[in-house]
mmCIF file of C-alpha atoms and ligand atoms in Angstrom:
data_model
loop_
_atom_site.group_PDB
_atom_site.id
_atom_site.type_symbol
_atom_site.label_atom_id
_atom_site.label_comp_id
_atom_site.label_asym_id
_atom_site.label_seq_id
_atom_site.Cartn_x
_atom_site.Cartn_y
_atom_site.Cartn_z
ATOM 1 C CA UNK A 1 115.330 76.855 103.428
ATOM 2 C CA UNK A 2 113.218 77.136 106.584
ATOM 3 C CA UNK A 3 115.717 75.627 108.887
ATOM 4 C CA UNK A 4 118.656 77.629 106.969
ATOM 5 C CA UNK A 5 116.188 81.086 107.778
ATOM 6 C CA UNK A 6 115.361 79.545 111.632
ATOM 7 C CA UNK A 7 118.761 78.869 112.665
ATOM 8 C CA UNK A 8 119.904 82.756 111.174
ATOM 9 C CA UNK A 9 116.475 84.155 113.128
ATOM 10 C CA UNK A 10 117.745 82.311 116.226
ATOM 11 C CA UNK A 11 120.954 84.564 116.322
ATOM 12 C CA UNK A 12 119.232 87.772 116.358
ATOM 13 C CA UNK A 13 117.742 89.026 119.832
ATOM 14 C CA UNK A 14 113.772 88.781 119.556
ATOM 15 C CA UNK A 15 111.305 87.621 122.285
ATOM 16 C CA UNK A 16 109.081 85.303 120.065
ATOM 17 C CA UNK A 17 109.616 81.865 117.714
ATOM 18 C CA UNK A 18 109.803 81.264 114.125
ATOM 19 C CA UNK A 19 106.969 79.913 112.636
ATOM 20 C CA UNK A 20 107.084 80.135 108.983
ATOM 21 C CA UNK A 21 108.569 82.347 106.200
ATOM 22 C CA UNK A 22 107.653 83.750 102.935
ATOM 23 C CA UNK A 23 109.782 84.749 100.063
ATOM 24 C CA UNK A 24 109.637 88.579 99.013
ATOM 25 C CA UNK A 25 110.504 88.255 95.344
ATOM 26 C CA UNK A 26 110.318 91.975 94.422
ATOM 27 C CA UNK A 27 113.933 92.964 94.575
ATOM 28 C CA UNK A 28 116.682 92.060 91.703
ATOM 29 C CA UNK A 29 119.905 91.671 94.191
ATOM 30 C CA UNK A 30 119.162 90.579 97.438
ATOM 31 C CA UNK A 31 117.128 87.771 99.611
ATOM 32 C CA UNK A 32 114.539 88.609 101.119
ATOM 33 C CA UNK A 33 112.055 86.966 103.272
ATOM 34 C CA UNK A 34 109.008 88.034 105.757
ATOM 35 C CA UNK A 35 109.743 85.653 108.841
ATOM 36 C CA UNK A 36 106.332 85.107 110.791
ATOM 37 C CA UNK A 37 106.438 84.427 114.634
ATOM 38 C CA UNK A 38 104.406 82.956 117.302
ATOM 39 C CA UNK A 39 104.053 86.366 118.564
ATOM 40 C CA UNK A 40 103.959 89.728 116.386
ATOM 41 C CA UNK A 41 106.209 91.825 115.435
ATOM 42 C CA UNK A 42 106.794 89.489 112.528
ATOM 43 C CA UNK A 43 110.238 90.286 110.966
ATOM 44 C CA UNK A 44 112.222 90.700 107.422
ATOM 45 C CA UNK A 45 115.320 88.537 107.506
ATOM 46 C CA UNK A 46 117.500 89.790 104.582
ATOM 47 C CA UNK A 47 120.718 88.315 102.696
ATOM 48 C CA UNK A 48 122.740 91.014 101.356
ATOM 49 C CA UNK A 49 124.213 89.987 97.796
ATOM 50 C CA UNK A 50 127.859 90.278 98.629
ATOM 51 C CA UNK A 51 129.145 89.817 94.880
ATOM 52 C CA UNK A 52 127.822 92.862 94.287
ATOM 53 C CA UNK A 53 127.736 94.837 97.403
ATOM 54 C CA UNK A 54 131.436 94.597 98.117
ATOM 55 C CA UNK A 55 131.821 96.086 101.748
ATOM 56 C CA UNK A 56 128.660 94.808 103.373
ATOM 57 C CA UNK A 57 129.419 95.510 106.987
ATOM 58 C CA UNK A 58 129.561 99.347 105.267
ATOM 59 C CA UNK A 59 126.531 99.009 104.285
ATOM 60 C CA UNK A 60 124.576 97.865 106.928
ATOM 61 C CA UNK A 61 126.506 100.788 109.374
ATOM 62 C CA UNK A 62 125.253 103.296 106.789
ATOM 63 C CA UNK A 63 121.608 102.471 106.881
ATOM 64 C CA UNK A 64 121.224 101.491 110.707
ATOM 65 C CA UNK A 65 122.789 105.262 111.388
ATOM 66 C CA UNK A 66 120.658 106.955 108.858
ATOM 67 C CA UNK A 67 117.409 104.667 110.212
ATOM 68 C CA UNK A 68 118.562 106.258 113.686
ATOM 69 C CA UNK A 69 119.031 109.081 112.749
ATOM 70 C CA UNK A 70 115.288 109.520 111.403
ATOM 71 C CA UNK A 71 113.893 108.005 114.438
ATOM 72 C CA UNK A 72 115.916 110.511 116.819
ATOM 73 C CA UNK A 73 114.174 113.537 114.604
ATOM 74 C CA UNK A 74 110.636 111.837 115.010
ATOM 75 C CA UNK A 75 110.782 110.501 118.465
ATOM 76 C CA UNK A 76 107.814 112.638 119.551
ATOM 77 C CA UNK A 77 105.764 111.725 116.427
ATOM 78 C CA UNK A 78 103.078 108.959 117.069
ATOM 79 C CA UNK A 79 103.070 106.562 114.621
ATOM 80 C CA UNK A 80 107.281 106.415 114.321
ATOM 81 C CA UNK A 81 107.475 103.039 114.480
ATOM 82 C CA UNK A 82 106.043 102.586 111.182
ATOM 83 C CA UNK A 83 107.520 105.472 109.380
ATOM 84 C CA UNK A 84 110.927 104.708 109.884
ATOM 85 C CA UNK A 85 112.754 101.508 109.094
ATOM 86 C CA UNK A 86 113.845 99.512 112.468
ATOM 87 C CA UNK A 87 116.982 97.221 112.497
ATOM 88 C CA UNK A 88 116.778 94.268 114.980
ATOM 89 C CA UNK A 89 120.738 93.468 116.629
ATOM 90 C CA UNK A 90 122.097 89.979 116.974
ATOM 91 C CA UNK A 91 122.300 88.791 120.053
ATOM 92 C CA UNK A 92 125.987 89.997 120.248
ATOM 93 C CA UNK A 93 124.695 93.481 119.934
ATOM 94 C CA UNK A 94 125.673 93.519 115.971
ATOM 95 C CA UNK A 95 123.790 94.581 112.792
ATOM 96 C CA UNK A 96 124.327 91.586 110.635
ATOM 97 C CA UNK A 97 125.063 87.965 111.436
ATOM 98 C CA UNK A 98 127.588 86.558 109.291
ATOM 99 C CA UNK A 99 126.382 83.105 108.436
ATOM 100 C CA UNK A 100 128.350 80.483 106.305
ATOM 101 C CA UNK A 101 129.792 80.575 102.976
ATOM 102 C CA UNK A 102 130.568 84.571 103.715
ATOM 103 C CA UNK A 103 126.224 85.240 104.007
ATOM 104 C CA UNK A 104 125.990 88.507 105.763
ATOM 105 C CA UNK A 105 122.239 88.356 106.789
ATOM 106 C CA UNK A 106 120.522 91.921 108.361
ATOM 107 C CA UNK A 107 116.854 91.729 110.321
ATOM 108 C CA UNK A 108 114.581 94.539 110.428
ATOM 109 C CA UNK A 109 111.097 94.620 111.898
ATOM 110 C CA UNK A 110 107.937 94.409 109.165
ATOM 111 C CA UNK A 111 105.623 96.983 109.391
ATOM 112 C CA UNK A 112 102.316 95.669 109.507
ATOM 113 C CA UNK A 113 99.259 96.783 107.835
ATOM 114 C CA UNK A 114 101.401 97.891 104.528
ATOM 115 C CA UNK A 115 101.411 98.081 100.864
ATOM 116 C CA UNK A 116 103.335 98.451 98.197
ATOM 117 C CA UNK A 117 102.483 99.119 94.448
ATOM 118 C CA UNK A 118 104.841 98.144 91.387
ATOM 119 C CA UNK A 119 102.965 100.444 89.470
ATOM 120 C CA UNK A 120 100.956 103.203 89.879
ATOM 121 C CA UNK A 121 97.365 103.455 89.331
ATOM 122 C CA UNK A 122 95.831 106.846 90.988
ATOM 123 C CA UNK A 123 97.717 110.064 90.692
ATOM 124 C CA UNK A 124 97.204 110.725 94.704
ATOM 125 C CA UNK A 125 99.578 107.493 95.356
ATOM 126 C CA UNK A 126 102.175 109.894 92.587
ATOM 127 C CA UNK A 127 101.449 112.692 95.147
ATOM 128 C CA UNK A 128 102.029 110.482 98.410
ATOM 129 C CA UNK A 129 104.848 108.787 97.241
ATOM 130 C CA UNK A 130 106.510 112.432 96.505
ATOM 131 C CA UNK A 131 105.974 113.475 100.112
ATOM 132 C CA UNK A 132 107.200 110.042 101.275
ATOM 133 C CA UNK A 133 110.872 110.574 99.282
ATOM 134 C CA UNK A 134 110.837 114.295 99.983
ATOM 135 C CA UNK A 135 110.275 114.062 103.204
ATOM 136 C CA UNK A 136 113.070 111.424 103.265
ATOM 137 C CA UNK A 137 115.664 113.989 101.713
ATOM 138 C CA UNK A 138 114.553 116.475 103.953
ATOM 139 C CA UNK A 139 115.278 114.445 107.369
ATOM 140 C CA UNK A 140 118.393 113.440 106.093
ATOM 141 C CA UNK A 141 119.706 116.795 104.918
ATOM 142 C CA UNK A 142 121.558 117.895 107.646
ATOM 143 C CA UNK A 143 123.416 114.361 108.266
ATOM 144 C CA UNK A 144 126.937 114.348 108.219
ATOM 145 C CA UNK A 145 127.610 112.549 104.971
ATOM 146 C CA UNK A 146 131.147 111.932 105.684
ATOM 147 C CA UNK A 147 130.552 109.048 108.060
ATOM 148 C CA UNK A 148 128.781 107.170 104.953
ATOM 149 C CA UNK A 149 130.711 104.797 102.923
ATOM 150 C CA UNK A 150 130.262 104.474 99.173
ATOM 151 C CA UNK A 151 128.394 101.546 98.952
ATOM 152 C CA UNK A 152 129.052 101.240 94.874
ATOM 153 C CA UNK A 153 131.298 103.688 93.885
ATOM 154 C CA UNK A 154 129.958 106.060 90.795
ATOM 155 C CA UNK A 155 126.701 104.002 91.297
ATOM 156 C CA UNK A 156 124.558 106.731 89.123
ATOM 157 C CA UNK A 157 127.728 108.454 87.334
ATOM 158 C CA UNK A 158 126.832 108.152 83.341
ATOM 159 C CA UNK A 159 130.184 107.836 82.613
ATOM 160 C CA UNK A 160 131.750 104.676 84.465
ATOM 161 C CA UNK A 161 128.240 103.168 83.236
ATOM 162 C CA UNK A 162 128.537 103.824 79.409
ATOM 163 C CA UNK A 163 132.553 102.020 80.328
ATOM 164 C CA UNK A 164 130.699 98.996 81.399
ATOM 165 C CA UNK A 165 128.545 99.421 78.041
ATOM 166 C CA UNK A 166 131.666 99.618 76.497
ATOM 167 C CA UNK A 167 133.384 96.370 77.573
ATOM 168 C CA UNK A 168 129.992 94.398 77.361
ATOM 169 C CA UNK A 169 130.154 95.626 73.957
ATOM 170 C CA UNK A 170 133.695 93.639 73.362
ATOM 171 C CA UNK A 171 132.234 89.993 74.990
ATOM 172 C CA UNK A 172 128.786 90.090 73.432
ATOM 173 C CA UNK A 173 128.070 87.211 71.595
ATOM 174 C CA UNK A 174 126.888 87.817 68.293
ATOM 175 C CA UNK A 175 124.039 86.687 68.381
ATOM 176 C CA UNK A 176 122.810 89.066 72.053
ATOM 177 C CA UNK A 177 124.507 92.431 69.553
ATOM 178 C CA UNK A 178 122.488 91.197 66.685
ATOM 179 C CA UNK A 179 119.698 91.070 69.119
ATOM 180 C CA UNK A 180 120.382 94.284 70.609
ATOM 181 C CA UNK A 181 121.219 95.965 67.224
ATOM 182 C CA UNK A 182 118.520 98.445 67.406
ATOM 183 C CA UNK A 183 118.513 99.498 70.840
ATOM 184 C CA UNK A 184 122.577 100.416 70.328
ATOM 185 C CA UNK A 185 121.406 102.695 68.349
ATOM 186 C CA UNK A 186 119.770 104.538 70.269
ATOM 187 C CA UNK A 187 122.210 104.953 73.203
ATOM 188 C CA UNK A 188 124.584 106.600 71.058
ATOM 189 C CA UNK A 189 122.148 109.470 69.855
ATOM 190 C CA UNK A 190 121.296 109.867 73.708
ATOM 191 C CA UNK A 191 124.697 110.061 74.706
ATOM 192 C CA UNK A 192 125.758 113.410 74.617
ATOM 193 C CA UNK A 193 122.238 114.719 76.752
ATOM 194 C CA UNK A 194 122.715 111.692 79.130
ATOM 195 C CA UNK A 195 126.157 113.391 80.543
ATOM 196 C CA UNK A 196 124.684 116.753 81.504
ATOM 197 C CA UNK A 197 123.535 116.059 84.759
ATOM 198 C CA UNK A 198 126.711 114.372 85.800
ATOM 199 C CA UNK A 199 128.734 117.418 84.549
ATOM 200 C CA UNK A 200 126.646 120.098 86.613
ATOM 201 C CA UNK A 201 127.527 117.488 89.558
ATOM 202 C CA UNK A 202 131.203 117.511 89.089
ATOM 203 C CA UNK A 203 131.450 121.705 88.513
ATOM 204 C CA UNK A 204 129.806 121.549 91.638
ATOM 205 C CA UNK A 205 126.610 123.746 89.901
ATOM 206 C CA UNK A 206 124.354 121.020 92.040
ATOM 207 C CA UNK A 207 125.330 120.202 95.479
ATOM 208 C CA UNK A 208 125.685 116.495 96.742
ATOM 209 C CA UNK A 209 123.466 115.519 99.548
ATOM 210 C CA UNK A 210 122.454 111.773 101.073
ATOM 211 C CA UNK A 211 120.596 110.478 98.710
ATOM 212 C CA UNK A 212 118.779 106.888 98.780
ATOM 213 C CA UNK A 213 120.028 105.892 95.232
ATOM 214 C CA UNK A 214 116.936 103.214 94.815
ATOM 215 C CA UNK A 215 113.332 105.213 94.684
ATOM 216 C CA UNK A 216 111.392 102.718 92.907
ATOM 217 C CA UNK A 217 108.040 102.958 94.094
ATOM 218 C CA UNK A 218 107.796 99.772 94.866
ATOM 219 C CA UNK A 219 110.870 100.730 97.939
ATOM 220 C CA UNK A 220 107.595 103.401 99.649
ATOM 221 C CA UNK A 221 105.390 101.557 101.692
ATOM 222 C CA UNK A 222 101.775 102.970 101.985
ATOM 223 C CA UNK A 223 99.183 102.224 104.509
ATOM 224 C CA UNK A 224 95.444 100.290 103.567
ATOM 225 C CA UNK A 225 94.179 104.132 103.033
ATOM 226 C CA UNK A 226 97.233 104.731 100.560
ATOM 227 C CA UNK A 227 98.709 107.372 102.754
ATOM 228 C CA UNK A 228 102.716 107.484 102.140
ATOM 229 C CA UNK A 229 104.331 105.441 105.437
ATOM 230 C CA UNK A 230 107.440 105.028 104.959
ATOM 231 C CA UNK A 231 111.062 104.301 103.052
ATOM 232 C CA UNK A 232 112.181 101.615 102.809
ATOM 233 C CA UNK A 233 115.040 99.484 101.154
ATOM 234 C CA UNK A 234 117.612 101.860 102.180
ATOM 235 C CA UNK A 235 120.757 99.710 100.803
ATOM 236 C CA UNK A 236 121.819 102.453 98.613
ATOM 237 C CA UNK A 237 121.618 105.563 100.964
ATOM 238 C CA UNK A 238 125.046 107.465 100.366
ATOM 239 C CA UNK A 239 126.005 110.869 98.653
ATOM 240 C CA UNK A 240 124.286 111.959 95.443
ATOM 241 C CA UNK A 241 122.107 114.501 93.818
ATOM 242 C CA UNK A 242 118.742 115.457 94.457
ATOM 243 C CA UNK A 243 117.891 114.186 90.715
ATOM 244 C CA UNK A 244 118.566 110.878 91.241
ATOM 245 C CA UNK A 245 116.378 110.299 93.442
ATOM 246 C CA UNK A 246 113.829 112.243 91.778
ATOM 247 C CA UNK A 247 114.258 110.645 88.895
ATOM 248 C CA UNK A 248 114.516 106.856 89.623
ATOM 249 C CA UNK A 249 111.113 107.270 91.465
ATOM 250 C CA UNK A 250 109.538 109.103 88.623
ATOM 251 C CA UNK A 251 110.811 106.428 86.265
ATOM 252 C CA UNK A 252 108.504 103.765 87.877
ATOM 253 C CA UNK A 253 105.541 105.853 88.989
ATOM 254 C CA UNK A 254 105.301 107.272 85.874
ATOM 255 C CA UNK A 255 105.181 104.062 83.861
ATOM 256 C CA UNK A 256 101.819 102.503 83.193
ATOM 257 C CA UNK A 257 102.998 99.549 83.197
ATOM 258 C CA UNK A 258 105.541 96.821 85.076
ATOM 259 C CA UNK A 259 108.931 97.782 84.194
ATOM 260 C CA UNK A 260 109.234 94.080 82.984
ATOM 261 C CA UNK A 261 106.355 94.212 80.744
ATOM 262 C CA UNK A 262 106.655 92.959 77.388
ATOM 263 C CA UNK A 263 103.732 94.302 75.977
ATOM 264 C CA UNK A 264 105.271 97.315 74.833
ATOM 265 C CA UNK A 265 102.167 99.035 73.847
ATOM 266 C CA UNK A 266 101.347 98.800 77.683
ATOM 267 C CA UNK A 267 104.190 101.112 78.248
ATOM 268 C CA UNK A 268 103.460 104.803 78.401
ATOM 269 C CA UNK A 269 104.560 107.875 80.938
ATOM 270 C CA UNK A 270 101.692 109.225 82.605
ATOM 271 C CA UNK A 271 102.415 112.993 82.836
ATOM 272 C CA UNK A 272 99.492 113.814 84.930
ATOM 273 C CA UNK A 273 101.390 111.486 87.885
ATOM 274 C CA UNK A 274 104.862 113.608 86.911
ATOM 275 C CA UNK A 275 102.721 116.057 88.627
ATOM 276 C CA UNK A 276 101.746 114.513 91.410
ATOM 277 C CA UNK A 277 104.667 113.506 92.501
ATOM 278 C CA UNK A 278 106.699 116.604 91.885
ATOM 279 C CA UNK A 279 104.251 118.617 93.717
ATOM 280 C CA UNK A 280 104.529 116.302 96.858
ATOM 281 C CA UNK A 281 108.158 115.981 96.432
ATOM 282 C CA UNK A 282 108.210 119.766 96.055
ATOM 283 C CA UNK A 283 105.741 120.410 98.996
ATOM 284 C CA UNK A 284 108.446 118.629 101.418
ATOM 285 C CA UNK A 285 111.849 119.649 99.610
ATOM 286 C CA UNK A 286 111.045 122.528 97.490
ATOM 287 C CA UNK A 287 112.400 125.453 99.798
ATOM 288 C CA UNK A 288 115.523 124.062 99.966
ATOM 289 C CA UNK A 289 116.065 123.709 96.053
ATOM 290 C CA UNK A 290 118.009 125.954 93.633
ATOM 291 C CA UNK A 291 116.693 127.227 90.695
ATOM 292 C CA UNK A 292 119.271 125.024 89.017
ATOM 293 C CA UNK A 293 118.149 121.538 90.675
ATOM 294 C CA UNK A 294 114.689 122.835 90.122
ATOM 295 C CA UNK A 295 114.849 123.839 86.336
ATOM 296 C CA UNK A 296 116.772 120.427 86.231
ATOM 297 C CA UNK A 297 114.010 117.849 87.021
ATOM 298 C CA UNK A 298 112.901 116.844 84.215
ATOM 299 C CA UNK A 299 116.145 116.100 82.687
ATOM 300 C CA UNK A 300 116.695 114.041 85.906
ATOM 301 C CA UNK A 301 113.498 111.661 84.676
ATOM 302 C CA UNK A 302 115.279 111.326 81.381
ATOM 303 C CA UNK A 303 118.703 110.379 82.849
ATOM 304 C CA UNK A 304 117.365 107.890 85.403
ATOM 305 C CA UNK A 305 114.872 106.105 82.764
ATOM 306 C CA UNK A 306 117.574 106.090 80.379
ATOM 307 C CA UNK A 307 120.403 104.817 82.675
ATOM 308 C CA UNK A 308 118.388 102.046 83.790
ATOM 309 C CA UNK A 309 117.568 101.292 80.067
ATOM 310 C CA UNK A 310 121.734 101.056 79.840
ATOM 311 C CA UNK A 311 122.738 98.852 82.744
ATOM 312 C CA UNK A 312 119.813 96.339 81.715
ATOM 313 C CA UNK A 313 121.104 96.251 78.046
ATOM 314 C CA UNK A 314 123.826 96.357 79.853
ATOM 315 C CA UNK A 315 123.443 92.964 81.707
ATOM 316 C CA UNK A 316 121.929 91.437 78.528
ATOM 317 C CA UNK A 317 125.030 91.905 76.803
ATOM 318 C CA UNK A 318 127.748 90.190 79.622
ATOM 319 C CA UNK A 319 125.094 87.107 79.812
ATOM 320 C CA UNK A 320 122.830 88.268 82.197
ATOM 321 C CA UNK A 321 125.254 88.162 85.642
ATOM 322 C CA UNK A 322 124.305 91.095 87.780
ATOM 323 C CA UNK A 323 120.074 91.453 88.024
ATOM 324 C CA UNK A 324 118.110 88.266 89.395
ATOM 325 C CA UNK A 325 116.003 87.223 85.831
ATOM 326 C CA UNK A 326 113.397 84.565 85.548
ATOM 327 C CA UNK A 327 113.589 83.819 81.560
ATOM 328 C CA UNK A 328 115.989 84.332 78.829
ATOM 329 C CA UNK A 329 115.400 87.534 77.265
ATOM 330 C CA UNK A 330 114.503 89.223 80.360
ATOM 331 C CA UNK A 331 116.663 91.893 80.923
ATOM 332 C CA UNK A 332 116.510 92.968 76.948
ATOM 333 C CA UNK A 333 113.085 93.543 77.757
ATOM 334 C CA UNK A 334 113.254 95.463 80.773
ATOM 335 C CA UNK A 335 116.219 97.751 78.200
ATOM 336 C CA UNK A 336 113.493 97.917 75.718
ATOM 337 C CA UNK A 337 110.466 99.051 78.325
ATOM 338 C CA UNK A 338 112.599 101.653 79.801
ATOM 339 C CA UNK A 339 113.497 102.586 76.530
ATOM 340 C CA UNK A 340 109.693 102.726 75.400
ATOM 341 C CA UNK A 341 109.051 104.676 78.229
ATOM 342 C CA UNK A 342 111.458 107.514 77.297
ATOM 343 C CA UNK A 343 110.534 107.653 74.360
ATOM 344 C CA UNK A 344 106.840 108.105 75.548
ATOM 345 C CA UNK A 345 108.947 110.898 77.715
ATOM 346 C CA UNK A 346 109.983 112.245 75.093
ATOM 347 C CA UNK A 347 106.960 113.011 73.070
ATOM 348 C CA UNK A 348 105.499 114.766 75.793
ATOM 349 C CA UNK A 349 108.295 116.734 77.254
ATOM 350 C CA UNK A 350 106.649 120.330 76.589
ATOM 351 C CA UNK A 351 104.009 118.853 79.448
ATOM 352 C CA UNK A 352 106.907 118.481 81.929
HETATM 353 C C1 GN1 B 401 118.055 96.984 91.642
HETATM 354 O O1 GN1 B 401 117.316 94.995 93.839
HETATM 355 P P1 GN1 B 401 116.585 96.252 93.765
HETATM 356 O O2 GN1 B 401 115.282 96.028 93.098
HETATM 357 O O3 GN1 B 401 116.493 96.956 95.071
HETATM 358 C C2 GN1 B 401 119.204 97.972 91.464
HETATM 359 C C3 GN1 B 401 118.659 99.373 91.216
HETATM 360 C C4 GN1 B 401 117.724 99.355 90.017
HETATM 361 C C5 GN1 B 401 116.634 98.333 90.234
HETATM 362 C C6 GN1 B 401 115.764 98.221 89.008
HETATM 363 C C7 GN1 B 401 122.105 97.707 93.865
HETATM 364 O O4 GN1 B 401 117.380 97.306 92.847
HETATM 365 O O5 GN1 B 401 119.706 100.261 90.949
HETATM 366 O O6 GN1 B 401 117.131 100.607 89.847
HETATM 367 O O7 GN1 B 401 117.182 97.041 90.538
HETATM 368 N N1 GN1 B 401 120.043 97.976 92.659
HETATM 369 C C8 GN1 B 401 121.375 97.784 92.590
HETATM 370 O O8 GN1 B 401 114.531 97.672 89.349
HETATM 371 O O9 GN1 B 401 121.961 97.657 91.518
HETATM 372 MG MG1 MG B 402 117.532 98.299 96.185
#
């Protein structure tokens, strides 16, 4: 692997030298890997999962021009080199290097001094990280959405994800349905709620924005104080709703646990950080809500819990071939901890 990574660092315009590399594990799709140098700034080398990204030079052009278009609004803020993501160009002037066996690889400088959190632990990191992603929605409001391609088409739509439910449903083996038996069950007396959201989307009741599609909280970076820095993992930025994003990050800040645990009685949502993170999210965005989107936010952290719950299950079902696992049952136990978590939700949703 190291002289794989050196010879793709050695196409990309830097002033320094490789010296050795470490694998960032955290995300299901993609490569990912912190390249250190003789010299700082060190650097994150990245393979882009072209199996399931299919237009990957679209990609890469959406979230270099939304990166530059953040740093052209905060040029006069200090600091802007470590709130917003940086692409390094190859030494043809390009975004991505296309390596062999059709490996599109994009560079990007690390920002030093960072942290990240898989779960949440203080209800002022909920608060932070709901500036962080409001503030993200708010820079990008005004950027011409049209020059963005669809990176996965009907990425968050409920619909075209219960279809894939659907078919997974007809090559289950028999023994992954018996498996699954009980949490089937439960998908079809959420079904009916699950589709609201999408409908107020299509009637056009909620407008579409950019939206960054991936708000784990795990994708903010935070400085050694905890302070929200910046967004990253910006694979997914294209046209959505304000709830997705909303909702995808409440879905992991609000979990007490890993969204991997198996320990189900580990896995709770934490309403106090619900509030944390609105009112941050609300402090940066609010003003620019409608009562609609507003009223609508805590269905949003219903519909993005229980939509990851679905494409996990999901997953399980076609024989685990989308999401990077590292044992057998592991994506029917991320279904069943998103699952737990909703229905912690659920219990609770007079607090919301
Ligand atoms: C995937 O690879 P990563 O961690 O950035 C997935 C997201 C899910 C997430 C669940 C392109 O994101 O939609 O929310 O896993 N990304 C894609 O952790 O499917
Ligand atoms: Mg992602």
């Amino acid at each position: 692997m190291k002289t794989q990574l050196e010879t793709i660092f050695s196409q990309f315009e830097h002033n320094t030298s490789f010296v050795s590399y470490k694998e960032l594990a955290s995300g299901h799709i993609n490569d990912t890997y912190l390249i250190e140098t003789s010299e700082k700034p060190y650097f994150v080398l990245q393979r882009i999962n072209h199996g399931v990204f299919k237009d990957v030079p679209g990609l890469i052009s959406n979230k270099v021009q939304v990166s530059d278009y953040m740093l052209e609004k905060k040029k006069d803020q200090p600091n802007v080199d470590r709130t917003v993501l940086r692409f390094a160009k190859t030494k043809t002037g390009a975004s991505y290097y296309k390596g062999p066996q059709e490996n599109f690889w994009n560079m990007m400088y690390f920002i030093e001094d960072s942290v990240t959190h898989e779960t949440v632990t203080d209800a002022e990191i909920a608060y932070e990280g709901g500036k962080l992603f409001g503030e993200f929605l708010t820079l990008t409001s005004d950027f011409d959405a049209s020059t963005l391609c669809e990176v996965i088409p009907k990425f968050h739509d409920m619909s075209f994800r219960f279809s894939q439910f659907e078919d997974a449903l007809k090559v289950a083996s028999q023994e992954r349905l018996t498996q699954a038996a009980d949490l089937l069950e439960k998908v079809a007396e959420l079904k009916e709620e699950m589709h609201i959201l999408q409908r107020l989307k299509e009637n056009g009741q909620i407008p579409l924005r950019v939206t960054h599609n991936d708000t784990k909280i795990s994708n903010a970076l935070f400085d050694t104080n905890n302070k929200g820095l910046c967004v990253i993992d910006t694979d997914t930025v294209m046209p959505g709703i304000v709830h997705y994003d909303f909702g995808d990050a409440i879905r992991t800040i609000c979990n007490t646990a890993a969204e991997d645990e198996q320990d189900l009685n580990k896995v709770s949502f934490n309403t106090d950080y619900y509030k944390a993170y609105a009112k941050g999210f609300l402090e940066k965005l609010g003003g620019t809500l409608t009562p609609l989107e507003i009223e609508n936010l805590p269905l949003a952290a219903k519909t993005m819990i229980f939509i990851m719950a679905l494409r996990f299950l999901t997953d399980f079902l076609n024989g685990d071939i989308y999401y990077k696992t590292n044992y057998a049952n592991h994506n029917i136990d991320r279904s069943r901890n998103q699952f737990k978590l909703l229905a912690s939700l659920i219990a609770q949703e007079t607090e919301l």
